[in-house]
Amino acid sequence: MNDRVSDVASAAPGPVYRAGLAVGELRYQRCGGCAAAVHPPRVLCPECGSQELDWRRSAGLGEVYSTTAVRGRSGVHNVALIDLDEGFRMMSRVEGTEPDEVRIGDRVGFLTADQDGEPIAVFQRTETKGGPTA
Amino acid sequence: MTSGSLRGRAAVVGVAESDLGEVAEGLTPLDLCGQAAARALADAGLRKSEVDGLFTASSYYALAAMDTAEYLGIRPRHIDGTNIGGSSFVSHLLHAAAAVEEGLCSVALIVYGSTQRSDGGRLVSPSKPDPYEGPYRPRYPVSMYALAAARHIHQYGTTREQLADVAVAARQWARLNPAAFEREPLTREEVLGSRMISDPLTVRDCCLVTDGGGALVVVSAERARELERNGGPKPAYLLGAGEATWHRNISRMPDLTVTAARDSGRRAFEMAGLRPSDVDVVELYDAFTINPVLFLEDLGFCAKGEGGSFVADGAIAPGGRLPVNTNGGGLSYCHPGMYGVFTVIEAVRQLRGTCGERQVADAEVALAHGNGGTLSSQVTAILGTGETL
Ligand SMILES: [Zn+2]
């Protein structure tokens, strides 16, 4: 699978990540030195220190590592940590499910959502911990 | 003694709290620093003019060490404004011992003050949300600890009842501490049935929001013995200390069930030449009920995954197998935002034997553990009486 992002225009890591979201892609970096998957974006590998970081396109599939329902005056929303299959973790939320019914181990898939005028990465369940969703 | 070790080289000779709870209207964080500093110096029998080392951190003042020195009217020749959140002051204790050992200062004052309850009852924090976490609106910091609790529950079968028992034990200790903010009886059912903030943590799984300040005075062991001979307090010697930081933001914590206390604790115990079974009383930073569970595991008081059963059913309450958070902790005694200094104050008082109803009999070795950020910074200090040297 060609997941390499070839049209990287910016030398700054943050804008490359955000440009990905703007076109519906979840991008991450792969270290040329130790093969670590790196997120959030940066200019050196936090594992080995190499500056050889290539941009890749994530398949957007992963698993809920942990989850909480945040309860405030304006309602309840989900906050989750997602382990992507490529080997990086990110904070996000699982949509399309009650915020307190997201389970650790649920399989999830990436999509973008608008948050205060900016695209962000969110996830939806593809199957629950017990098996595929109906 | 290991060569180069700080074991037994410095001692805490003065401890004090400022006014606590909800302080008089108009008092500022610096006013509380002033109260705590004056009281701790009086406790030590030292004059303010003798302070030549200042250690402080604040959620209010970006350049807190300078603000505090100016307010107190001291001109330190050694100054340390390390701010690693609530663990800062336990870290300052290690830094102060090293500075005294190296002759960078001779009388070190560690001081803290906060008026976050008077300021509206919300956590005052100088830190900005991480750009890769902020858009998802976690409630800082409770949601981060909730994620850790959820993972511990998932991985080890820890229960909400066991977490609730941490809050119940803290309240039972607080009922023995006249300075504690919350002293009404509290049951497991009340913790479980209170308002959910960020699943699985209810408001009773979360620390208090109070005003308060605290101060420590650190000198060399020689000076501490001289003060004691002249009628000063019984010194609490620093036997070992260690620091560790593995991450800042919760999404970059490698394993939500294992904290850097594993490293800070190992370093502290190695310097002290002691094991967890040698510790008589334990003061842990309990911002949330999951914290003592994680720290008791990572510091070696029980195996990984067994923290839930270790804290359940009154095992860390008065009369239990291990006295933990004997002042009532951040959960029931006092939590002005950065609690670390209070773990050391209580450890020193337990070693002095001045804790009244909540005194642990024959306490010779006490452990104080600070936590900062989102389980990010961990600092462990082990203190002992003169008999442990
Ligand atoms: Zn690398």
PDB file of N, CA and C and ligand atoms in Angstrom, chain A residues 31-36 45-50 53, ligand 1:
ATOM      1  N   CYS A  31       9.539   7.165  11.470  1.00  0.00           N
ATOM      2  CA  CYS A  31      10.957   7.452  11.638  1.00  0.00           C
ATOM      3  C   CYS A  31      11.808   6.577  10.727  1.00  0.00           C
ATOM      4  N   GLY A  32      12.717   7.222   9.961  1.00  0.00           N
ATOM      5  CA  GLY A  32      13.635   6.484   9.099  1.00  0.00           C
ATOM      6  C   GLY A  32      14.729   5.794   9.901  1.00  0.00           C
ATOM      7  N   GLY A  33      14.935   6.233  11.121  1.00  0.00           N
ATOM      8  CA  GLY A  33      16.006   5.663  11.939  1.00  0.00           C
ATOM      9  C   GLY A  33      15.587   4.403  12.672  1.00  0.00           C
ATOM     10  N   CYS A  34      14.373   4.433  13.277  1.00  0.00           N
ATOM     11  CA  CYS A  34      13.974   3.299  14.124  1.00  0.00           C
ATOM     12  C   CYS A  34      12.586   2.768  13.788  1.00  0.00           C
ATOM     13  N   ALA A  35      11.947   3.334  12.770  1.00  0.00           N
ATOM     14  CA  ALA A  35      10.638   2.887  12.291  1.00  0.00           C
ATOM     15  C   ALA A  35       9.487   3.201  13.243  1.00  0.00           C
ATOM     16  N   ALA A  36       9.725   4.020  14.274  1.00  0.00           N
ATOM     17  CA  ALA A  36       8.643   4.393  15.187  1.00  0.00           C
ATOM     18  C   ALA A  36       7.597   5.224  14.453  1.00  0.00           C
ATOM     19  N   CYS A  45      12.681  12.342  16.081  1.00  0.00           N
ATOM     20  CA  CYS A  45      12.011  11.163  16.614  1.00  0.00           C
ATOM     21  C   CYS A  45      12.179  11.126  18.133  1.00  0.00           C
ATOM     22  N   PRO A  46      11.059  11.035  18.885  1.00  0.00           N
ATOM     23  CA  PRO A  46      11.185  11.001  20.346  1.00  0.00           C
ATOM     24  C   PRO A  46      11.788   9.690  20.849  1.00  0.00           C
ATOM     25  N   GLU A  47      11.840   8.679  19.991  1.00  0.00           N
ATOM     26  CA  GLU A  47      12.436   7.398  20.396  1.00  0.00           C
ATOM     27  C   GLU A  47      13.956   7.422  20.222  1.00  0.00           C
ATOM     28  N   CYS A  48      14.409   7.732  18.996  1.00  0.00           N
ATOM     29  CA  CYS A  48      15.845   7.570  18.710  1.00  0.00           C
ATOM     30  C   CYS A  48      16.551   8.889  18.405  1.00  0.00           C
ATOM     31  N   GLY A  49      15.805   9.966  18.242  1.00  0.00           N
ATOM     32  CA  GLY A  49      16.442  11.265  17.998  1.00  0.00           C
ATOM     33  C   GLY A  49      16.703  11.581  16.544  1.00  0.00           C
ATOM     34  N   SER A  50      16.421  10.635  15.640  1.00  0.00           N
ATOM     35  CA  SER A  50      16.650  10.871  14.215  1.00  0.00           C
ATOM     36  C   SER A  50      15.760  12.014  13.702  1.00  0.00           C
ATOM     37  N   LEU A  53      12.168  11.951   9.362  1.00  0.00           N
ATOM     38  CA  LEU A  53      10.768  11.595   9.588  1.00  0.00           C
ATOM     39  C   LEU A  53       9.995  11.773   8.288  1.00  0.00           C
TER      40      LEU A  53
HETATM   41 ZN    ZN C   1      13.339   6.936  15.625  1.00  0.00          ZN
END
